[in-house]
Amino acid sequence: MSTRILNWLMVAFAAMLMGSLGACQQRPLYEPEKISYPSAVGEAPKLATIENGILRALRNQNWQVDKLGEIEIIATKRWGNHVASVKVEYDKRAFGIKYQTSRNLRAQAVKESGNRKIVIHHRYNSYVLRLKLEIENQLRLPPRLAVSESRTRPVPIIPRRNNLAPKIRSAGTGFYVSRNGHIITNYHVIRACDEYKVWTAHSGGKKADLIGSDKKADLALLATTQFPLDIATLRSGRSVRLGESVTVFGYPLTGTLSSDGVVTTGNVSALSGLNDDSGSLQISAGVQKGNSGGPLFDESGNVIGIVYSKLNAILLARYTGDIPQNVNFAIKLRPLEHFLNAHNVDYVTRKSSKTLKTEDLVERARDFTVRVECWR
């Protein structure tokens, strides 16, 4: 065998070996492209300015800074026994994020994905994507990415075909269900929207991203980069009882009724909805247009449902000759919990025991209930 052929075989074998070794190395689940910013902000900013913006973004997104280098910052996020870490690399031209996870978290991601070879885990990817968006916000960069409904990958924003500014088309209610800024509302509230804004009783409008939706269940999940003052707790333990007292808080009839929110009280009138829909409750608490997506509370202030519709009294009166009174509906917790679990939302449950005064319940609800605006 000639020396040239022998050398070629040795090189090929070495390449195969290096390839197999490389395949065994742990790789980050999420490593987006570098985002450049000098063209967006004009003159290249100082490194100290960039560093401070990244540190603010990390704190706002609840990442713990473990190492601060000259051109990189390493931070971790922990929940339960899981740990995720990011390395934000930056210079005067661009920044990028590398993402690593602990072994047990990686194993859980594989398990929850059905043991597929390619694992894209919604929760962990969304943390990193939202961190990137927050960094862009802190550095005052124009938004580069919008979030796809499945939240598995970023997709480019499609420019408008005309120069018309977006206008508010409709509004509803929603409420924060996690410390990470997740907001639940109805699908029909955000349907056919180009942009989403949420308002609380304590702050101005904030843009939100659509994380996921379920048309059949009439549920949608939004997320903001701003953390709420408080979050709703879902009731655990005993089931909802017929005749149980309930409270509705929301933002109905925007521009007509109070912008500080409206509260109504009533009872659970039936444990099923129209045509014996087992996924709904019938309630007597007053509901108006704009209450859709809002929380339905029990006497302890825990959420037991999501308001989604009222009976069309005028239409029914045409057919029956009778005007129904206080016939409204809410989605039960089980469909909501299935939806939140599917999107890996860290929501909180609590047993109902202590009875709150209505005014105390509403005071707390104002901290996490939002008005959801649909713009297009």
Short mmCIF file of C-alpha atoms in Angstrom, two decimals:
data_model
loop_
_atom_site.label_atom_id
_atom_site.label_comp_id
_atom_site.label_asym_id
_atom_site.label_seq_id
_atom_site.Cartn_x
_atom_site.Cartn_y
_atom_site.Cartn_z
CA MET A 1 0.00 0.00 0.00
CA SER A 2 1.47 3.35 -0.98
CA THR A 3 2.38 5.96 1.62
CA ARG A 4 -0.12 8.43 0.12
CA ILE A 5 -3.05 5.98 0.48
CA LEU A 6 -1.97 5.06 4.02
CA ASN A 7 -1.83 8.73 5.03
CA TRP A 8 -5.25 9.33 3.49
CA LEU A 9 -6.77 6.42 5.46
CA MET A 10 -5.24 7.70 8.70
CA VAL A 11 -6.70 11.16 8.13
CA ALA A 12 -10.13 9.69 7.31
CA PHE A 13 -10.07 7.50 10.44
CA ALA A 14 -9.08 10.48 12.59
CA ALA A 15 -11.93 12.53 11.12
CA MET A 16 -14.41 9.74 11.89
CA LEU A 17 -13.13 9.49 15.44
CA MET A 18 -13.35 13.22 15.99
CA GLY A 19 -16.87 13.22 14.58
CA SER A 20 -18.00 10.45 16.91
CA LEU A 21 -16.41 12.17 19.91
CA GLY A 22 -18.00 15.46 18.95
CA ALA A 23 -21.42 13.83 18.80
CA CYS A 24 -21.05 12.75 22.43
CA GLN A 25 -20.45 16.26 23.71
CA GLN A 26 -23.35 18.05 25.39
CA ARG A 27 -24.65 20.86 23.25
CA PRO A 28 -26.89 23.74 24.28
CA LEU A 29 -30.57 23.21 23.60
CA TYR A 30 -30.88 26.78 22.40
CA GLU A 31 -28.22 28.96 20.83
CA PRO A 32 -29.65 31.84 18.79
CA GLU A 33 -27.68 33.82 16.27
CA LYS A 34 -25.80 36.89 17.40
CA ILE A 35 -27.84 40.08 17.34
CA SER A 36 -25.95 43.12 16.06
CA TYR A 37 -26.93 46.58 17.22
CA PRO A 38 -24.63 49.41 16.05
CA SER A 39 -26.75 49.96 12.92
CA ALA A 40 -29.85 50.24 15.10
CA VAL A 41 -28.49 52.67 17.66
CA GLY A 42 -26.09 54.66 15.49
CA GLU A 43 -22.65 54.97 17.06
CA ALA A 44 -21.41 51.80 18.74
CA PRO A 45 -22.33 51.99 22.45
CA LYS A 46 -19.80 51.69 25.24
CA LEU A 47 -19.16 48.24 26.69
CA ALA A 48 -20.26 49.46 30.12
CA THR A 49 -23.61 50.55 28.67
CA ILE A 50 -24.13 47.16 27.05
CA GLU A 51 -23.09 45.33 30.21
CA ASN A 52 -25.49 47.32 32.39
CA GLY A 53 -28.35 46.69 29.97
CA ILE A 54 -27.70 42.95 29.96
CA LEU A 55 -27.49 42.87 33.78
CA ARG A 56 -30.82 44.71 34.05
CA ALA A 57 -32.39 42.25 31.63
CA LEU A 58 -31.10 39.27 33.63
CA ARG A 59 -32.48 40.70 36.87
CA ASN A 60 -35.83 41.50 35.28
CA GLN A 61 -36.09 37.91 34.04
CA ASN A 62 -35.06 36.46 37.46
CA TRP A 63 -31.69 35.06 36.36
CA GLN A 64 -28.97 34.93 39.04
CA VAL A 65 -25.63 36.31 37.88
CA ASP A 66 -22.84 33.85 38.76
CA LYS A 67 -19.90 35.31 36.85
CA LEU A 68 -19.19 38.72 35.39
CA GLY A 69 -16.34 38.73 32.88
CA GLU A 70 -14.98 41.37 30.57
CA ILE A 71 -17.13 40.39 27.58
CA GLU A 72 -19.37 37.66 28.99
CA ILE A 73 -21.89 37.16 31.77
CA ILE A 74 -22.90 33.74 33.10
CA ALA A 75 -26.22 33.40 34.94
CA THR A 76 -28.48 30.60 36.21
CA LYS A 77 -32.19 30.06 36.75
CA ARG A 78 -33.38 27.41 39.22
CA TRP A 79 -36.76 25.82 39.88
CA GLY A 80 -37.16 22.70 41.99
CA ASN A 81 -34.07 20.56 41.41
CA HIS A 82 -33.58 21.89 37.89
CA VAL A 83 -30.89 24.33 36.82
CA ALA A 84 -30.45 26.16 33.53
CA SER A 85 -27.56 28.46 32.72
CA VAL A 86 -26.92 31.05 30.04
CA LYS A 87 -23.73 32.68 28.83
CA VAL A 88 -24.31 36.10 27.30
CA GLU A 89 -21.35 37.05 25.11
CA TYR A 90 -21.10 40.63 23.91
CA ASP A 91 -18.84 43.25 22.42
CA LYS A 92 -19.35 46.63 20.76
CA ARG A 93 -20.98 45.05 17.72
CA ALA A 94 -23.30 42.29 18.90
CA PHE A 95 -24.48 39.99 21.66
CA GLY A 96 -25.38 36.30 21.66
CA ILE A 97 -26.77 33.79 24.15
CA LYS A 98 -25.58 30.23 24.72
CA TYR A 99 -27.82 27.94 26.74
CA GLN A 100 -26.97 24.91 28.88
CA THR A 101 -29.08 22.73 31.17
CA SER A 102 -28.39 20.35 34.02
CA ARG A 103 -28.50 16.64 33.28
CA ASN A 104 -31.74 15.99 35.16
CA LEU A 105 -33.45 18.88 33.39
CA ARG A 106 -32.23 17.57 30.04
CA ALA A 107 -33.56 14.10 30.90
CA GLN A 108 -36.93 15.59 31.80
CA ALA A 109 -37.01 17.46 28.49
CA VAL A 110 -36.40 14.19 26.63
CA LYS A 111 -39.08 12.41 28.63
CA GLU A 112 -41.68 15.13 28.13
CA SER A 113 -40.98 15.25 24.39
CA GLY A 114 -41.79 11.56 23.97
CA ASN A 115 -38.12 10.51 23.71
CA ARG A 116 -37.66 12.23 20.36
CA LYS A 117 -34.08 12.70 19.23
CA ILE A 118 -34.53 16.41 18.66
CA VAL A 119 -35.79 18.06 21.84
CA ILE A 120 -37.19 21.57 21.82
CA HIS A 121 -38.66 22.16 25.24
CA HIS A 122 -41.12 25.05 25.35
CA ARG A 123 -40.44 26.27 28.86
CA TYR A 124 -36.67 26.44 28.66
CA ASN A 125 -36.61 27.89 25.16
CA SER A 126 -39.15 30.52 26.14
CA TYR A 127 -36.98 31.61 29.08
CA VAL A 128 -34.04 32.22 26.75
CA LEU A 129 -36.11 33.86 24.02
CA ARG A 130 -37.69 36.22 26.52
CA LEU A 131 -34.26 37.04 27.94
CA LYS A 132 -33.10 37.95 24.43
CA LEU A 133 -36.15 40.16 23.90
CA GLU A 134 -35.57 41.82 27.27
CA ILE A 135 -31.92 42.52 26.39
CA GLU A 136 -33.04 44.11 23.12
CA ASN A 137 -35.52 46.18 25.10
CA GLN A 138 -32.89 47.32 27.60
CA LEU A 139 -30.51 48.27 24.77
CA ARG A 140 -33.39 50.03 23.01
CA LEU A 141 -33.15 47.93 19.89
CA PRO A 142 -36.04 47.68 17.44
CA PRO A 143 -37.80 44.32 17.78
CA ARG A 144 -36.28 41.77 15.40
CA LEU A 145 -38.41 38.72 16.12
CA ALA A 146 -41.98 37.78 16.77
CA VAL A 147 -42.94 34.58 18.57
CA SER A 148 -44.67 31.77 16.73
CA GLU A 149 -47.81 30.32 18.25
CA SER A 150 -46.08 27.06 19.17
CA ARG A 151 -43.15 29.00 20.70
CA THR A 152 -40.71 26.44 19.35
CA ARG A 153 -38.72 28.90 17.27
CA PRO A 154 -38.57 32.60 16.48
CA VAL A 155 -40.08 33.75 13.21
CA PRO A 156 -39.43 37.03 11.37
CA ILE A 157 -41.93 39.83 11.65
CA ILE A 158 -43.77 40.33 8.36
CA PRO A 159 -43.90 44.01 7.43
CA ARG A 160 -47.29 45.59 6.94
CA ARG A 161 -48.54 45.90 3.40
CA ASN A 162 -49.63 49.44 4.01
CA ASN A 163 -48.53 52.36 6.11
CA LEU A 164 -51.62 52.40 8.32
CA ALA A 165 -50.86 52.42 12.03
CA PRO A 166 -52.46 49.60 14.02
CA LYS A 167 -55.65 50.43 15.91
CA ILE A 168 -57.33 48.83 18.86
CA ARG A 169 -60.09 46.56 17.55
CA SER A 170 -61.37 44.84 20.67
CA ALA A 171 -60.57 44.27 24.33
CA GLY A 172 -61.08 41.62 26.96
CA THR A 173 -59.67 40.54 30.29
CA GLY A 174 -56.85 38.22 31.34
CA PHE A 175 -54.81 37.39 34.42
CA TYR A 176 -51.24 36.48 35.33
CA VAL A 177 -50.76 32.80 36.16
CA SER A 178 -46.98 32.67 36.66
CA ARG A 179 -44.13 34.77 38.00
CA ASN A 180 -42.57 34.53 34.55
CA GLY A 181 -45.17 36.86 33.06
CA HIS A 182 -47.64 34.32 31.58
CA ILE A 183 -51.18 35.63 31.09
CA ILE A 184 -54.24 33.49 30.38
CA THR A 185 -57.22 34.79 28.40
CA ASN A 186 -59.78 33.56 25.88
CA TYR A 187 -58.85 32.62 22.32
CA HIS A 188 -61.68 34.74 20.94
CA VAL A 189 -60.22 37.81 22.69
CA ILE A 190 -56.91 37.64 20.78
CA ARG A 191 -58.16 36.09 17.54
CA ALA A 192 -56.95 37.82 14.33
CA CYS A 193 -54.75 40.34 16.19
CA ASP A 194 -51.44 41.71 14.91
CA GLU A 195 -50.33 43.07 18.29
CA TYR A 196 -51.32 42.57 21.91
CA LYS A 197 -51.19 45.03 24.81
CA VAL A 198 -52.04 44.42 28.44
CA TRP A 199 -52.90 46.98 31.10
CA THR A 200 -53.10 46.57 34.86
CA ALA A 201 -54.71 48.88 37.38
CA HIS A 202 -51.22 49.98 38.45
CA SER A 203 -49.29 50.37 35.19
CA GLY A 204 -49.53 51.52 31.60
CA GLY A 205 -49.86 49.33 28.54
CA LYS A 206 -47.23 46.68 27.90
CA LYS A 207 -46.72 44.69 24.73
CA ALA A 208 -47.29 40.95 24.99
CA ASP A 209 -46.34 37.94 22.88
CA LEU A 210 -48.64 35.08 21.95
CA ILE A 211 -47.24 31.84 23.37
CA GLY A 212 -49.98 29.42 22.36
CA SER A 213 -53.70 29.04 21.83
CA ASP A 214 -56.45 26.43 21.67
CA LYS A 215 -59.44 27.46 19.58
CA LYS A 216 -61.60 24.53 20.72
CA ALA A 217 -60.98 25.20 24.41
CA ASP A 218 -61.20 28.98 23.80
CA LEU A 219 -57.93 29.57 25.65
CA ALA A 220 -54.83 31.61 24.80
CA LEU A 221 -51.53 32.21 26.56
CA LEU A 222 -49.68 35.52 26.39
CA ALA A 223 -46.39 36.59 27.97
CA THR A 224 -44.86 39.93 28.87
CA THR A 225 -41.33 40.87 29.87
CA GLN A 226 -42.70 42.67 32.93
CA PHE A 227 -43.22 40.61 36.06
CA PRO A 228 -46.55 41.02 37.87
CA LEU A 229 -47.05 42.34 41.39
CA ASP A 230 -48.89 39.11 42.17
CA ILE A 231 -50.28 36.05 40.39
CA ALA A 232 -53.57 34.21 40.55
CA THR A 233 -53.78 30.92 42.43
CA LEU A 234 -55.89 28.08 41.07
CA ARG A 235 -58.03 26.18 43.54
CA SER A 236 -57.00 22.67 44.51
CA GLY A 237 -58.80 20.13 46.65
CA ARG A 238 -62.58 20.10 46.74
CA SER A 239 -64.69 20.44 43.62
CA VAL A 240 -66.92 23.40 42.85
CA ARG A 241 -70.34 23.03 44.47
CA LEU A 242 -73.74 24.02 43.16
CA GLY A 243 -74.82 27.30 44.75
CA GLU A 244 -71.27 28.28 45.76
CA SER A 245 -70.63 32.02 46.00
CA VAL A 246 -68.43 33.45 43.23
CA THR A 247 -66.90 36.79 42.27
CA VAL A 248 -66.03 38.13 38.82
CA PHE A 249 -63.45 40.88 38.30
CA GLY A 250 -62.55 42.30 34.92
CA TYR A 251 -62.53 45.18 32.47
CA PRO A 252 -65.86 45.14 30.60
CA LEU A 253 -67.06 47.76 28.12
CA THR A 254 -63.74 49.55 27.71
CA GLY A 255 -64.26 53.29 27.34
CA THR A 256 -67.70 53.14 28.94
CA LEU A 257 -67.30 51.60 32.39
CA SER A 258 -64.54 52.15 34.95
CA SER A 259 -60.97 51.66 33.73
CA ASP A 260 -60.06 50.54 37.27
CA GLY A 261 -62.01 47.32 36.85
CA VAL A 262 -65.52 46.16 37.66
CA VAL A 263 -66.56 43.56 40.26
CA THR A 264 -69.76 41.52 40.33
CA THR A 265 -70.87 38.69 42.61
CA GLY A 266 -73.24 35.75 42.30
CA ASN A 267 -73.47 32.00 42.59
CA VAL A 268 -72.74 28.84 40.66
CA SER A 269 -76.11 28.24 39.00
CA ALA A 270 -75.21 24.94 37.30
CA LEU A 271 -72.22 22.60 37.13
CA SER A 272 -72.40 22.40 33.34
CA GLY A 273 -72.80 24.84 30.49
CA LEU A 274 -75.02 25.01 27.43
CA ASN A 275 -76.27 21.61 26.28
CA ASP A 276 -74.74 20.04 29.42
CA ASP A 277 -71.20 21.06 28.45
CA SER A 278 -69.13 19.37 31.18
CA GLY A 279 -66.20 21.75 30.66
CA SER A 280 -68.18 24.82 31.75
CA LEU A 281 -69.96 26.33 34.74
CA GLN A 282 -73.10 28.46 34.68
CA ILE A 283 -72.92 31.49 36.97
CA SER A 284 -75.26 34.30 37.98
CA ALA A 285 -72.56 36.95 38.52
CA GLY A 286 -73.01 39.78 36.04
CA VAL A 287 -70.89 39.60 32.87
CA GLN A 288 -70.56 42.16 30.08
CA LYS A 289 -68.64 42.41 26.83
CA GLY A 290 -64.98 42.67 27.80
CA ASN A 291 -65.21 40.31 30.80
CA SER A 292 -64.14 37.44 28.55
CA GLY A 293 -60.89 35.87 29.73
CA GLY A 294 -61.26 37.18 33.27
CA PRO A 295 -60.96 35.17 36.50
CA LEU A 296 -63.87 33.61 38.37
CA PHE A 297 -63.07 33.51 42.11
CA ASP A 298 -64.34 31.48 45.03
CA GLU A 299 -64.74 33.00 48.51
CA SER A 300 -61.07 32.37 49.32
CA GLY A 301 -59.86 34.33 46.30
CA ASN A 302 -58.76 31.25 44.36
CA VAL A 303 -59.61 30.96 40.67
CA ILE A 304 -62.19 28.30 39.84
CA GLY A 305 -62.87 29.27 36.23
CA ILE A 306 -62.43 31.70 33.33
CA VAL A 307 -65.35 33.83 32.21
CA TYR A 308 -66.01 33.31 28.51
CA SER A 309 -69.59 34.07 27.49
CA LYS A 310 -73.11 35.14 28.36
CA LEU A 311 -76.40 33.93 26.98
CA ASN A 312 -77.76 36.04 24.13
CA ALA A 313 -80.89 37.22 25.92
CA ILE A 314 -82.36 39.09 22.93
CA LEU A 315 -81.96 36.15 20.55
CA LEU A 316 -83.41 33.69 23.06
CA ALA A 317 -86.35 36.00 23.76
CA ARG A 318 -87.26 35.94 20.05
CA TYR A 319 -87.68 32.17 20.20
CA THR A 320 -89.07 31.66 23.71
CA GLY A 321 -90.81 34.94 24.47
CA ASP A 322 -88.92 35.07 27.77
CA ILE A 323 -85.85 37.15 28.68
CA PRO A 324 -83.29 35.11 30.66
CA GLN A 325 -81.62 36.79 33.63
CA ASN A 326 -77.98 36.43 34.69
CA VAL A 327 -77.11 33.38 32.60
CA ASN A 328 -73.35 33.48 32.10
CA PHE A 329 -70.63 30.87 31.65
CA ALA A 330 -67.07 30.14 32.71
CA ILE A 331 -64.53 27.51 31.65
CA LYS A 332 -63.73 25.02 34.41
CA LEU A 333 -60.25 24.53 35.86
CA ARG A 334 -59.56 21.13 34.32
CA PRO A 335 -59.38 22.37 30.69
CA LEU A 336 -57.33 25.35 31.90
CA GLU A 337 -54.84 23.17 33.79
CA HIS A 338 -54.44 20.85 30.80
CA PHE A 339 -53.71 23.88 28.62
CA LEU A 340 -51.18 25.34 31.07
CA ASN A 341 -49.46 21.98 31.51
CA ALA A 342 -49.16 21.61 27.75
CA HIS A 343 -47.27 24.91 27.65
CA ASN A 344 -45.17 24.16 30.76
CA VAL A 345 -46.43 27.11 32.77
CA ASP A 346 -45.39 27.20 36.43
CA TYR A 347 -48.80 28.06 37.87
CA VAL A 348 -49.69 27.90 41.57
CA THR A 349 -52.53 25.99 43.24
CA ARG A 350 -53.91 26.47 46.74
CA LYS A 351 -56.64 24.93 48.86
CA SER A 352 -59.57 27.15 49.77
CA SER A 353 -60.12 27.60 53.49
CA LYS A 354 -60.27 31.18 54.77
CA THR A 355 -63.15 33.32 53.48
CA LEU A 356 -62.10 36.77 52.29
CA LYS A 357 -64.17 39.91 52.29
CA THR A 358 -65.08 40.89 48.74
CA GLU A 359 -63.15 44.15 49.00
CA ASP A 360 -59.99 42.29 50.12
CA LEU A 361 -60.39 39.74 47.34
CA VAL A 362 -60.74 42.46 44.71
CA GLU A 363 -57.78 44.44 46.06
CA ARG A 364 -55.57 41.41 45.47
CA ALA A 365 -57.18 40.64 42.09
CA ARG A 366 -56.28 44.11 40.81
CA ASP A 367 -52.59 43.19 41.12
CA PHE A 368 -52.76 40.36 38.56
CA THR A 369 -55.87 40.96 36.45
CA VAL A 370 -55.23 42.80 33.17
CA ARG A 371 -57.11 44.39 30.32
CA VAL A 372 -56.12 42.69 27.07
CA GLU A 373 -56.22 44.81 23.93
CA CYS A 374 -56.28 43.45 20.38
CA TRP A 375 -54.53 45.71 17.83
CA ARG A 376 -54.47 45.33 14.08
#
